[in-house]
Amino acid sequence: QEGLLTTNFIYSYTPMTLPGGSSGHIAEVNQATRRIVPNHHRELSTITNSYTFDANYGITDRLGLQLTVPYLTRNHEHHHWHDNADGALGQFSDKGIGDVRVTAKYNVLPSIRSMFVVGLGVDLPTGDNNQIERQGGLLEPSGQLGRGQAGLIGSLYQAYELIPHRLNQFTYASYRHTFRNNDGYQYGDEYILNAGLNVVPVETLPWLTVTGQLNYRYMVHDSMIASQGTGSPIIDRAVPNSGSSWLGVAPGMLVSFADTWQAYFYSQVPLVRDANNNLAQGTSYTFGVTKFFQLGGKA
């Protein structure tokens, strides 16, 4: 809506754990020496808390801008792996701003009951990409808060009211491509597909909405310009144990109050996880609060 500013304050708790049947033995990726060492250490866990400010502004009834600023805290642990036994415990923690995203969105087919929104965004390399482990070495790229290089994001969002003011269906698809950073590392492309329903279960309680969705994410292997083993050439190589696929269900609820406020909660529960022997997202939780401001345009 023209002149409408929508602000979101979002907290997410995301644990990364080993799927069943995975040993967690993965390669070391050393950006400083441009070297990949297969079967170097055993992953234990990564815990990320994210506090995100997200703002959407309607320039017109069809065109909008979105700004997403995440603040992250991350704790990671792994064991170095030597001669079939766990070695030293590697620990890491960091906190700070992640990569900021700016997105332009255009509503192609606006109507009373439906919308189809095309988005084009840019990830800015504002997140820390050079954090050091407690033991003194540079943490691997997968644990850093930022990717160290800009990225491009395309997205599609579709929604339709199956039953006006009672039942709404939606789908969302996105694609991210991040360019190679100065360490010679390139994060794999990411594909996301979500589909779900929002329902007002009790007509006399229009302020309560129950939501359920399926979330699917596929990530291509990362790559790095590096050597692998003594005497091997420094070339562009796929990073072992990177890339993943994840399918989960996300039940949740939303409460509207005081006309311009909303609060919501949902969890993401994994159904299928394949992370190439690496850590994968476990059951995650998200809480959010939304506030609307009419700054101009149509009241």
Coordinates of N, CA, C and O in Angstrom, one line a residue, residues 35-214:
R35 N 44.0 -23.8 0.8 CA 44.2 -25.2 0.8 C 43.0 -25.9 1.4 O 42.4 -25.4 2.3
I36 N 42.6 -27.0 0.8 CA 41.5 -27.9 1.2 C 42.1 -29.2 1.7 O 42.9 -29.9 1.0
V37 N 41.8 -29.6 3.0 CA 42.4 -30.8 3.6 C 41.2 -31.7 3.9 O 40.4 -31.5 4.8
P38 N 41.0 -32.8 3.1 CA 39.9 -33.7 3.3 C 39.9 -34.4 4.7 O 41.0 -34.6 5.2
N39 N 38.7 -34.7 5.2 CA 38.6 -35.5 6.4 C 39.4 -35.0 7.6 O 40.1 -35.7 8.2
H40 N 39.3 -33.7 7.8 CA 40.2 -33.0 8.7 C 39.7 -33.0 10.2 O 40.4 -33.1 11.1
H41 N 38.4 -32.7 10.3 CA 37.8 -32.6 11.7 C 36.4 -33.1 11.7 O 35.8 -33.3 10.7
R42 N 35.9 -33.2 12.9 CA 34.5 -33.7 13.2 C 33.6 -32.6 13.7 O 33.9 -32.1 14.8
E43 N 32.6 -32.2 13.0 CA 31.7 -31.2 13.4 C 30.9 -31.6 14.6 O 30.5 -32.8 14.7
L44 N 30.6 -30.7 15.6 CA 29.8 -31.0 16.7 C 28.5 -30.2 16.7 O 27.4 -30.8 16.8
S45 N 28.5 -28.9 16.7 CA 27.3 -28.1 16.6 C 27.6 -26.7 16.3 O 28.7 -26.2 16.5
T46 N 26.6 -26.0 15.8 CA 26.6 -24.6 15.6 C 25.2 -24.0 16.1 O 24.2 -24.5 15.7
I47 N 25.3 -23.0 17.0 CA 24.0 -22.4 17.5 C 24.1 -20.9 17.0 O 25.0 -20.2 17.3
T48 N 23.0 -20.5 16.3 CA 22.9 -19.1 15.9 C 21.7 -18.5 16.4 O 20.6 -19.0 16.3
N49 N 21.8 -17.3 17.0 CA 20.7 -16.5 17.4 C 20.7 -15.2 16.5 O 21.8 -14.6 16.4
S50 N 19.6 -15.0 15.9 CA 19.6 -13.8 15.0 C 18.5 -12.8 15.5 O 17.4 -13.3 15.8
Y51 N 18.8 -11.6 15.5 CA 17.9 -10.5 15.8 C 17.8 -9.6 14.6 O 18.8 -8.9 14.3
T52 N 16.7 -9.6 13.9 CA 16.6 -9.0 12.6 C 15.6 -7.8 12.6 O 14.5 -7.9 13.1
F53 N 16.0 -6.7 12.1 CA 15.1 -5.6 11.8 C 14.8 -5.6 10.3 O 15.7 -5.6 9.5
D54 N 13.5 -5.6 10.0 CA 13.1 -5.7 8.6 C 12.0 -4.6 8.4 O 11.1 -4.5 9.2
A55 N 12.2 -3.8 7.3 CA 11.3 -2.7 7.0 C 10.9 -2.8 5.6 O 11.7 -3.0 4.7
N56 N 9.6 -2.6 5.3 CA 9.0 -2.5 4.0 C 8.3 -1.2 3.8 O 7.5 -0.8 4.7
Y57 N 8.5 -0.5 2.7 CA 7.8 0.7 2.5 C 7.2 0.7 1.1 O 7.8 0.4 0.1
G58 N 5.9 1.1 1.0 CA 5.2 1.2 -0.2 C 5.4 2.5 -0.9 O 4.8 3.5 -0.5
I59 N 6.2 2.5 -2.0 CA 6.4 3.7 -2.8 C 5.1 4.1 -3.6 O 4.7 5.2 -3.6
T60 N 4.5 3.0 -4.2 CA 3.2 3.1 -4.8 C 2.4 1.9 -4.3 O 2.9 1.1 -3.5
D61 N 1.2 1.7 -4.8 CA 0.4 0.5 -4.5 C 1.0 -0.8 -5.1 O 0.6 -1.9 -4.7
R62 N 1.9 -0.6 -6.0 CA 2.6 -1.8 -6.7 C 4.0 -1.9 -6.4 O 4.6 -3.0 -6.3
L63 N 4.7 -0.8 -6.1 CA 6.2 -0.8 -6.0 C 6.6 -0.6 -4.5 O 6.1 0.3 -3.9
G64 N 7.4 -1.5 -4.0 CA 7.9 -1.3 -2.6 C 9.4 -1.6 -2.5 O 10.0 -2.2 -3.3
L65 N 9.9 -1.1 -1.3 CA 11.3 -1.4 -1.0 C 11.4 -2.1 0.3 O 10.6 -1.8 1.3
Q66 N 12.3 -3.0 0.5 CA 12.5 -3.8 1.7 C 14.0 -3.7 2.1 O 14.9 -3.8 1.3
L67 N 14.2 -3.5 3.4 CA 15.5 -3.4 4.0 C 15.6 -4.5 5.2 O 14.7 -4.5 6.0
T68 N 16.6 -5.4 5.1 CA 16.7 -6.4 6.1 C 18.1 -6.3 6.8 O 19.1 -6.5 6.1
V69 N 18.1 -6.1 8.1 CA 19.4 -5.9 8.8 C 19.5 -7.0 9.9 O 18.8 -6.8 10.9
P70 N 20.3 -8.0 9.8 CA 20.4 -9.0 10.8 C 21.6 -8.7 11.8 O 22.6 -8.3 11.4
Y71 N 21.3 -9.0 13.1 CA 22.4 -9.0 14.1 C 22.5 -10.4 14.6 O 21.5 -11.0 15.0
L72 N 23.7 -11.0 14.5 CA 23.8 -12.5 14.8 C 24.8 -12.7 15.9 O 25.8 -12.0 16.1
T73 N 24.5 -13.8 16.7 CA 25.5 -14.3 17.6 C 25.6 -15.8 17.2 O 24.6 -16.5 17.0
R74 N 26.9 -16.3 17.2 CA 27.1 -17.7 16.7 C 28.1 -18.3 17.6 O 29.2 -17.8 17.9
N75 N 27.9 -19.6 18.0 CA 28.8 -20.4 18.7 C 29.0 -21.7 18.0 O 28.0 -22.4 17.6
H76 N 30.2 -22.1 17.8 CA 30.5 -23.3 17.0 C 31.5 -24.2 17.7 O 32.5 -23.6 18.3
E77 N 31.4 -25.5 17.6 CA 32.4 -26.4 18.2 C 32.7 -27.6 17.2 O 31.7 -28.1 16.5
H78 N 33.9 -28.0 17.1 CA 34.3 -29.2 16.4 C 35.6 -29.8 17.0 O 36.3 -29.1 17.7
H79 N 35.8 -31.1 16.7 CA 37.0 -31.8 17.1 C 37.9 -31.9 15.9 O 37.5 -32.3 14.8
H80 N 39.2 -31.7 16.1 CA 40.1 -32.0 15.1 C 40.2 -33.6 15.1 O 40.1 -34.2 16.1
W81 N 40.5 -34.1 13.9 CA 40.4 -35.6 13.7 C 41.7 -36.1 13.3 O 42.3 -35.7 12.3
H82 N 42.3 -37.0 14.1 CA 43.7 -37.5 13.9 C 43.7 -39.0 14.2 O 43.4 -39.4 15.3
D83 N 44.1 -39.8 13.1 CA 44.3 -41.2 13.3 C 43.1 -41.9 14.1 O 43.3 -42.6 15.1
N84 N 41.9 -41.7 13.5 CA 40.7 -42.3 14.0 C 40.4 -42.0 15.5 O 39.8 -42.7 16.2
A85 N 40.8 -40.8 15.9 CA 40.5 -40.4 17.3 C 40.3 -38.8 17.3 O 40.9 -38.1 16.5
D86 N 39.4 -38.4 18.2 CA 39.2 -37.0 18.4 C 40.4 -36.3 19.0 O 41.0 -36.8 19.9
G87 N 40.8 -35.2 18.4 CA 41.9 -34.4 18.9 C 41.4 -33.2 19.7 O 40.4 -33.3 20.4
A88 N 42.1 -32.1 19.5 CA 41.8 -30.9 20.2 C 40.4 -30.4 19.9 O 40.0 -30.5 18.7
L89 N 39.7 -29.8 20.9 CA 38.4 -29.2 20.7 C 38.6 -27.8 20.1 O 39.2 -26.9 20.7
G90 N 38.0 -27.6 18.9 CA 38.0 -26.2 18.3 C 36.7 -25.5 18.7 O 35.6 -26.0 18.5
Q91 N 36.9 -24.3 19.2 CA 35.7 -23.5 19.6 C 35.7 -22.1 18.9 O 36.8 -21.6 18.7
F92 N 34.6 -21.6 18.7 CA 34.5 -20.3 18.0 C 33.2 -19.6 18.5 O 32.2 -20.2 18.7
S93 N 33.3 -18.3 18.6 CA 32.1 -17.5 18.8 C 32.3 -16.1 18.2 O 33.4 -15.6 18.1
D94 N 31.2 -15.6 17.7 CA 31.2 -14.2 17.1 C 29.9 -13.6 17.3 O 28.9 -14.3 17.5
K95 N 29.8 -12.3 17.2 CA 28.6 -11.6 17.2 C 28.7 -10.3 16.4 O 29.8 -9.7 16.4
G96 N 27.7 -9.8 15.8 CA 27.7 -8.6 15.0 C 26.7 -8.6 13.9 O 25.9 -9.5 13.7
I97 N 26.7 -7.5 13.1 CA 25.9 -7.4 11.9 C 26.2 -8.4 10.9 O 27.4 -8.7 10.6
G98 N 25.2 -9.1 10.3 CA 25.4 -10.0 9.2 C 25.3 -9.2 7.9 O 25.4 -8.0 7.8
D99 N 25.1 -9.9 6.8 CA 25.0 -9.3 5.5 C 23.6 -8.6 5.4 O 22.6 -9.3 5.5
V100 N 23.6 -7.3 5.1 CA 22.4 -6.5 4.9 C 21.8 -6.8 3.5 O 22.5 -6.8 2.5
R101 N 20.5 -6.9 3.4 CA 19.8 -7.1 2.2 C 18.9 -6.0 1.8 O 18.1 -5.5 2.7
V102 N 18.9 -5.5 0.6 CA 18.0 -4.5 0.1 C 17.3 -5.1 -1.1 O 17.9 -5.6 -2.1
T103 N 15.9 -5.0 -1.1 CA 15.1 -5.6 -2.1 C 14.1 -4.7 -2.7 O 13.4 -4.0 -1.9
A104 N 13.9 -4.6 -4.0 CA 12.8 -3.9 -4.6 C 11.8 -4.9 -5.0 O 12.1 -6.0 -5.6
K105 N 10.5 -4.6 -4.8 CA 9.4 -5.5 -5.0 C 8.3 -4.9 -5.9 O 8.0 -3.7 -5.6
Y106 N 7.8 -5.6 -6.8 CA 6.7 -5.1 -7.7 C 5.6 -6.1 -7.7 O 5.7 -7.2 -8.0
N107 N 4.4 -5.6 -7.4 CA 3.1 -6.4 -7.5 C 2.6 -6.4 -8.9 O 2.0 -5.4 -9.4
V108 N 2.8 -7.5 -9.6 CA 2.4 -7.6 -11.0 C 0.9 -7.7 -11.2 O 0.3 -7.0 -12.1
L109 N 0.2 -8.4 -10.3 CA -1.2 -8.6 -10.5 C -2.0 -8.3 -9.3 O -2.5 -9.2 -8.6
P110 N -2.1 -7.1 -8.9 CA -2.9 -6.7 -7.7 C -4.4 -6.8 -7.9 O -4.9 -6.5 -9.0
S111 N -5.1 -7.4 -6.9 CA -6.5 -7.4 -6.9 C -7.0 -7.5 -5.5 O -6.2 -7.6 -4.6
I112 N -8.3 -7.6 -5.3 CA -8.8 -7.6 -3.9 C -8.4 -8.9 -3.2 O -8.1 -8.9 -2.1
R113 N -8.4 -10.0 -4.0 CA -8.2 -11.3 -3.4 C -6.8 -11.9 -3.7 O -6.4 -13.0 -3.1
S114 N -6.0 -11.3 -4.5 CA -4.7 -12.0 -4.9 C -3.6 -11.0 -5.1 O -3.9 -9.8 -5.3
M115 N -2.4 -11.5 -5.1 CA -1.2 -10.7 -5.5 C -0.1 -11.6 -6.1 O -0.1 -12.8 -5.8
F116 N 0.7 -11.0 -6.9 CA 1.9 -11.8 -7.4 C 3.0 -10.8 -7.5 O 3.0 -9.8 -8.2
V117 N 4.0 -11.0 -6.6 CA 5.0 -10.0 -6.3 C 6.4 -10.5 -6.8 O 6.8 -11.6 -6.4
V118 N 7.1 -9.7 -7.6 CA 8.4 -10.1 -8.1 C 9.4 -9.2 -7.4 O 9.2 -8.0 -7.2
G119 N 10.5 -9.9 -6.9 CA 11.5 -9.2 -6.1 C 12.9 -9.3 -6.7 O 13.2 -10.4 -7.2
L120 N 13.6 -8.3 -6.6 CA 15.1 -8.3 -7.0 C 15.9 -7.6 -5.9 O 15.6 -6.5 -5.6
G121 N 16.8 -8.4 -5.3 CA 17.5 -7.8 -4.2 C 19.0 -8.0 -4.3 O 19.6 -8.7 -5.2
V122 N 19.7 -7.3 -3.4 CA 21.2 -7.3 -3.3 C 21.6 -7.6 -1.9 O 21.1 -6.9 -0.9
D123 N 22.5 -8.6 -1.7 CA 23.1 -8.8 -0.4 C 24.4 -8.0 -0.3 O 25.3 -8.1 -1.2
L124 N 24.5 -7.1 0.7 CA 25.7 -6.3 0.9 C 26.7 -7.0 1.8 O 26.3 -7.5 2.9
P125 N 28.0 -7.0 1.5 CA 29.0 -7.8 2.4 C 29.3 -7.0 3.6 O 30.5 -6.7 3.9
T126 N 28.3 -6.8 4.5 CA 28.5 -6.1 5.7 C 28.9 -7.0 6.9 O 29.4 -6.5 8.0
G127 N 28.7 -8.3 6.8 CA 29.0 -9.2 7.9 C 30.5 -9.5 8.0 O 31.2 -9.5 7.0
D128 N 30.9 -9.8 9.2 CA 32.3 -10.2 9.5 C 32.6 -11.5 8.8 O 31.9 -12.5 8.8
N129 N 33.7 -11.5 8.0 CA 34.2 -12.7 7.2 C 35.6 -13.1 7.6 O 36.2 -13.9 6.9
N130 N 36.2 -12.5 8.7 CA 37.5 -12.8 9.0 C 37.7 -13.1 10.5 O 38.7 -12.8 11.1
Q131 N 36.7 -13.7 11.1 CA 36.8 -14.0 12.6 C 37.8 -15.2 12.8 O 37.9 -16.1 12.0
I132 N 38.5 -15.1 13.9 CA 39.5 -16.0 14.3 C 39.0 -17.0 15.4 O 38.2 -16.6 16.2
E133 N 39.3 -18.3 15.3 CA 39.0 -19.3 16.3 C 39.7 -18.9 17.6 O 40.7 -18.2 17.6
R134 N 39.3 -19.5 18.7 CA 39.9 -19.3 20.0 C 41.3 -19.8 20.0 O 42.2 -19.4 20.7
Q135 N 41.6 -20.8 19.1 CA 42.9 -21.4 19.0 C 43.9 -20.6 18.1 O 45.0 -20.9 17.9
G136 N 43.3 -19.6 17.4 CA 44.2 -18.6 16.7 C 44.0 -18.7 15.2 O 44.5 -17.9 14.5
G137 N 43.4 -19.8 14.6 CA 43.3 -19.9 13.2 C 42.0 -19.2 12.7 O 41.1 -19.0 13.4
L138 N 42.0 -18.9 11.4 CA 40.9 -18.3 10.7 C 39.8 -19.3 10.6 O 39.9 -20.4 10.2
L139 N 38.6 -18.9 11.1 CA 37.4 -19.8 11.1 C 37.0 -20.1 9.6 O 37.2 -19.2 8.7
E140 N 36.5 -21.3 9.4 CA 36.1 -21.6 8.0 C 34.9 -20.8 7.5 O 34.2 -20.3 8.4
P141 N 34.8 -20.6 6.2 CA 33.7 -19.8 5.7 C 32.3 -20.1 6.2 O 31.5 -19.2 6.4
S142 N 32.0 -21.4 6.3 CA 30.7 -21.8 6.7 C 30.2 -21.2 8.1 O 29.1 -21.1 8.4
G143 N 31.2 -20.9 8.9 CA 30.9 -20.4 10.3 C 30.9 -18.9 10.4 O 30.5 -18.3 11.4
Q144 N 31.4 -18.2 9.4 CA 31.5 -16.7 9.4 C 30.1 -16.1 9.4 O 29.1 -16.6 8.9
L145 N 30.0 -14.8 9.9 CA 28.7 -14.1 9.9 C 28.3 -13.6 8.6 O 27.1 -13.4 8.3
G146 N 29.3 -13.3 7.7 CA 29.1 -12.7 6.4 C 29.8 -13.6 5.3 O 30.7 -14.4 5.6
R147 N 29.4 -13.3 4.1 CA 30.0 -14.1 3.0 C 31.2 -13.4 2.3 O 31.9 -14.0 1.5
G148 N 31.4 -12.1 2.7 CA 32.6 -11.4 2.2 C 32.5 -10.9 0.8 O 33.5 -10.4 0.2
Q149 N 31.3 -11.0 0.2 CA 31.1 -10.5 -1.2 C 29.6 -10.3 -1.4 O 28.8 -10.9 -0.7
A150 N 29.3 -9.5 -2.4 CA 27.9 -9.2 -2.7 C 27.2 -10.4 -3.4 O 27.8 -11.2 -3.9
G151 N 25.9 -10.4 -3.3 CA 25.1 -11.4 -3.9 C 23.8 -10.8 -4.5 O 23.4 -9.7 -4.1
L152 N 23.2 -11.5 -5.4 CA 22.0 -11.1 -6.1 C 20.9 -12.1 -5.7 O 21.1 -13.3 -5.6
I153 N 19.7 -11.6 -5.5 CA 18.5 -12.5 -5.1 C 17.3 -12.1 -5.9 O 17.0 -11.0 -6.1
G154 N 16.7 -13.2 -6.5 CA 15.5 -13.0 -7.2 C 14.4 -13.8 -6.5 O 14.6 -14.9 -5.9
S155 N 13.2 -13.2 -6.4 CA 12.1 -13.9 -5.7 C 10.8 -13.7 -6.3 O 10.5 -12.7 -7.0
L156 N 9.9 -14.6 -6.0 CA 8.5 -14.6 -6.5 C 7.6 -14.9 -5.3 O 7.9 -15.9 -4.5
Y157 N 6.5 -14.1 -5.1 CA 5.6 -14.4 -4.0 C 4.2 -14.3 -4.5 O 3.8 -13.3 -5.2
Q158 N 3.4 -15.3 -4.3 CA 2.0 -15.4 -4.8 C 1.1 -15.7 -3.6 O 1.4 -16.5 -2.7
A159 N -0.1 -15.0 -3.6 CA -1.0 -15.3 -2.5 C -2.4 -15.1 -3.1 O -2.7 -14.3 -4.0
Y160 N -3.4 -15.9 -2.5 CA -4.8 -15.9 -3.0 C -5.7 -16.2 -1.9 O -5.5 -17.2 -1.1
E161 N -6.8 -15.4 -1.7 CA -7.8 -15.7 -0.7 C -8.8 -16.7 -1.2 O -9.6 -16.4 -2.0
L162 N -8.6 -17.9 -0.7 CA -9.6 -19.0 -1.1 C -11.0 -18.7 -0.5 O -12.0 -18.9 -1.2
I163 N -11.0 -18.3 0.7 CA -12.2 -17.9 1.4 C -11.9 -16.5 2.0 O -11.1 -16.4 2.9
P164 N -12.6 -15.4 1.5 CA -12.2 -14.1 1.9 C -12.3 -13.9 3.4 O -13.2 -14.4 4.1
H165 N -11.2 -13.4 4.0 CA -11.0 -13.1 5.4 C -10.9 -14.3 6.3 O -10.9 -14.2 7.5
R166 N -10.9 -15.5 5.7 CA -10.8 -16.8 6.5 C -9.7 -17.7 6.1 O -9.0 -18.2 6.9
L167 N -9.5 -17.9 4.8 CA -8.5 -18.9 4.3 C -7.7 -18.3 3.1 O -8.2 -17.9 2.1
N168 N -6.3 -18.3 3.3 CA -5.4 -17.7 2.4 C -4.3 -18.7 2.0 O -3.8 -19.3 3.0
Q169 N -4.0 -18.9 0.7 CA -2.9 -19.7 0.4 C -1.7 -18.9 -0.2 O -2.0 -17.8 -0.7
F170 N -0.5 -19.3 0.0 CA 0.6 -18.5 -0.5 C 1.8 -19.5 -0.9 O 1.9 -20.6 -0.4
T171 N 2.6 -19.0 -1.8 CA 3.8 -19.7 -2.2 C 4.9 -18.6 -2.4 O 4.6 -17.5 -2.7
Y172 N 6.1 -19.1 -2.1 CA 7.3 -18.2 -2.2 C 8.5 -19.0 -2.8 O 8.7 -20.1 -2.3
A173 N 9.1 -18.4 -3.7 CA 10.3 -19.0 -4.3 C 11.4 -18.0 -4.4 O 11.1 -16.8 -4.7
S174 N 12.7 -18.4 -4.2 CA 13.8 -17.4 -4.3 C 15.0 -18.1 -4.8 O 15.2 -19.3 -4.6
Y175 N 15.9 -17.3 -5.3 CA 17.2 -17.8 -5.8 C 18.3 -16.8 -5.4 O 18.1 -15.6 -5.6
R176 N 19.4 -17.3 -4.8 CA 20.5 -16.4 -4.4 C 21.8 -16.9 -5.1 O 22.1 -18.0 -5.1
H177 N 22.5 -15.9 -5.7 CA 23.8 -16.1 -6.2 C 24.8 -15.2 -5.6 O 24.6 -13.9 -5.6
T178 N 25.9 -15.7 -4.9 CA 26.9 -14.8 -4.3 C 28.2 -14.9 -5.1 O 28.6 -16.0 -5.5
F179 N 28.8 -13.8 -5.3 CA 30.0 -13.8 -6.1 C 31.2 -14.2 -5.3 O 31.2 -14.2 -4.1
R180 N 32.3 -14.6 -5.9 CA 33.5 -15.1 -5.3 C 34.1 -13.9 -4.5 O 34.3 -12.8 -5.0
N181 N 34.5 -14.2 -3.2 CA 35.1 -13.2 -2.4 C 36.6 -13.1 -2.6 O 37.2 -13.9 -3.3
N182 N 37.3 -12.2 -1.8 CA 38.7 -12.0 -2.0 C 39.6 -13.1 -1.6 O 40.8 -13.2 -1.9
D183 N 39.0 -14.0 -0.8 CA 39.8 -15.2 -0.3 C 39.7 -16.4 -1.4 O 40.2 -17.5 -1.1
G184 N 39.1 -16.1 -2.5 CA 38.9 -17.1 -3.5 C 37.8 -18.1 -3.2 O 37.6 -19.1 -3.9
Y185 N 36.9 -17.7 -2.3 CA 35.8 -18.6 -1.8 C 34.5 -18.1 -2.4 O 34.2 -16.9 -2.4
Q186 N 33.7 -19.1 -2.9 CA 32.4 -18.7 -3.5 C 31.3 -19.6 -2.9 O 31.4 -20.9 -3.0
Y187 N 30.3 -19.0 -2.2 CA 29.2 -19.8 -1.6 C 28.3 -20.3 -2.7 O 28.0 -19.6 -3.7
G188 N 27.8 -21.5 -2.6 CA 27.0 -22.1 -3.6 C 25.6 -21.4 -3.7 O 25.1 -20.8 -2.7
D189 N 25.0 -21.5 -4.9 CA 23.7 -20.9 -5.1 C 22.7 -21.6 -4.2 O 22.8 -22.8 -3.9
E190 N 21.7 -20.8 -3.9 CA 20.7 -21.3 -2.9 C 19.3 -21.1 -3.6 O 18.9 -20.1 -4.1
Y191 N 18.5 -22.2 -3.5 CA 17.1 -22.2 -4.0 C 16.2 -22.5 -2.9 O 16.4 -23.5 -2.1
I192 N 15.1 -21.7 -2.7 CA 14.1 -21.9 -1.7 C 12.7 -21.9 -2.2 O 12.4 -21.1 -3.1
L193 N 11.9 -22.8 -1.8 CA 10.5 -22.9 -2.2 C 9.7 -23.2 -0.9 O 9.9 -24.2 -0.2
N194 N 8.7 -22.3 -0.7 CA 7.8 -22.4 0.5 C 6.4 -22.4 0.0 O 6.1 -21.7 -1.0
A195 N 5.5 -23.1 0.6 CA 4.1 -23.1 0.3 C 3.3 -23.4 1.5 O 3.7 -24.2 2.4
G196 N 2.2 -22.6 1.7 CA 1.4 -22.8 2.9 C 0.0 -22.2 2.9 O -0.4 -21.6 1.9
L197 N -0.6 -22.3 4.1 CA -2.0 -21.8 4.2 C -2.0 -20.9 5.5 O -1.4 -21.3 6.5
N198 N -2.8 -19.9 5.5 CA -3.2 -19.1 6.7 C -4.7 -19.2 6.8 O -5.5 -19.0 5.9
V199 N -5.1 -19.5 8.0 CA -6.6 -19.7 8.3 C -7.0 -19.0 9.6 O -6.2 -19.1 10.6
V200 N -8.1 -18.3 9.5 CA -8.8 -17.8 10.7 C -9.7 -18.9 11.2 O -10.8 -19.1 10.6
P201 N -9.3 -19.7 12.3 CA -10.1 -20.9 12.6 C -11.5 -20.6 13.2 O -12.4 -21.4 13.1
V202 N -11.6 -19.4 13.9 CA -12.9 -19.1 14.5 C -13.3 -17.7 14.0 O -12.6 -16.7 14.2
E203 N -14.5 -17.7 13.4 CA -15.0 -16.4 12.8 C -15.1 -15.3 13.8 O -14.9 -14.1 13.5
T204 N -15.4 -15.6 15.0 CA -15.6 -14.6 16.1 C -14.3 -14.1 16.7 O -14.3 -13.2 17.5
L205 N -13.2 -14.7 16.2 CA -11.9 -14.3 16.7 C -11.0 -14.0 15.5 O -10.0 -14.6 15.1
P206 N -11.4 -12.9 14.8 CA -10.6 -12.5 13.5 C -9.2 -12.1 13.7 O -8.4 -12.0 12.8
W207 N -8.8 -11.9 15.0 CA -7.5 -11.4 15.3 C -6.5 -12.6 15.4 O -5.3 -12.4 15.5
L208 N -7.0 -13.9 15.4 CA -6.1 -15.0 15.5 C -6.0 -15.8 14.2 O -7.0 -16.1 13.6
T209 N -4.8 -15.9 13.7 CA -4.6 -16.7 12.4 C -3.6 -17.8 12.7 O -2.6 -17.6 13.4
V210 N -4.0 -19.0 12.2 CA -3.1 -20.2 12.3 C -2.5 -20.4 11.0 O -3.2 -20.3 9.9
T211 N -1.2 -20.7 11.0 CA -0.5 -20.9 9.7 C 0.3 -22.2 9.7 O 0.7 -22.7 10.7
G212 N 0.4 -22.8 8.5 CA 1.2 -24.0 8.3 C 1.8 -24.0 6.9 O 1.2 -23.5 6.0
Q213 N 3.1 -24.4 6.8 CA 3.7 -24.3 5.5 C 4.8 -25.4 5.4 O 5.3 -25.9 6.5
L214 N 5.1 -25.8 4.2 CA 6.2 -26.6 3.9 C 7.4 -25.8 3.4 O 7.2 -24.9 2.5

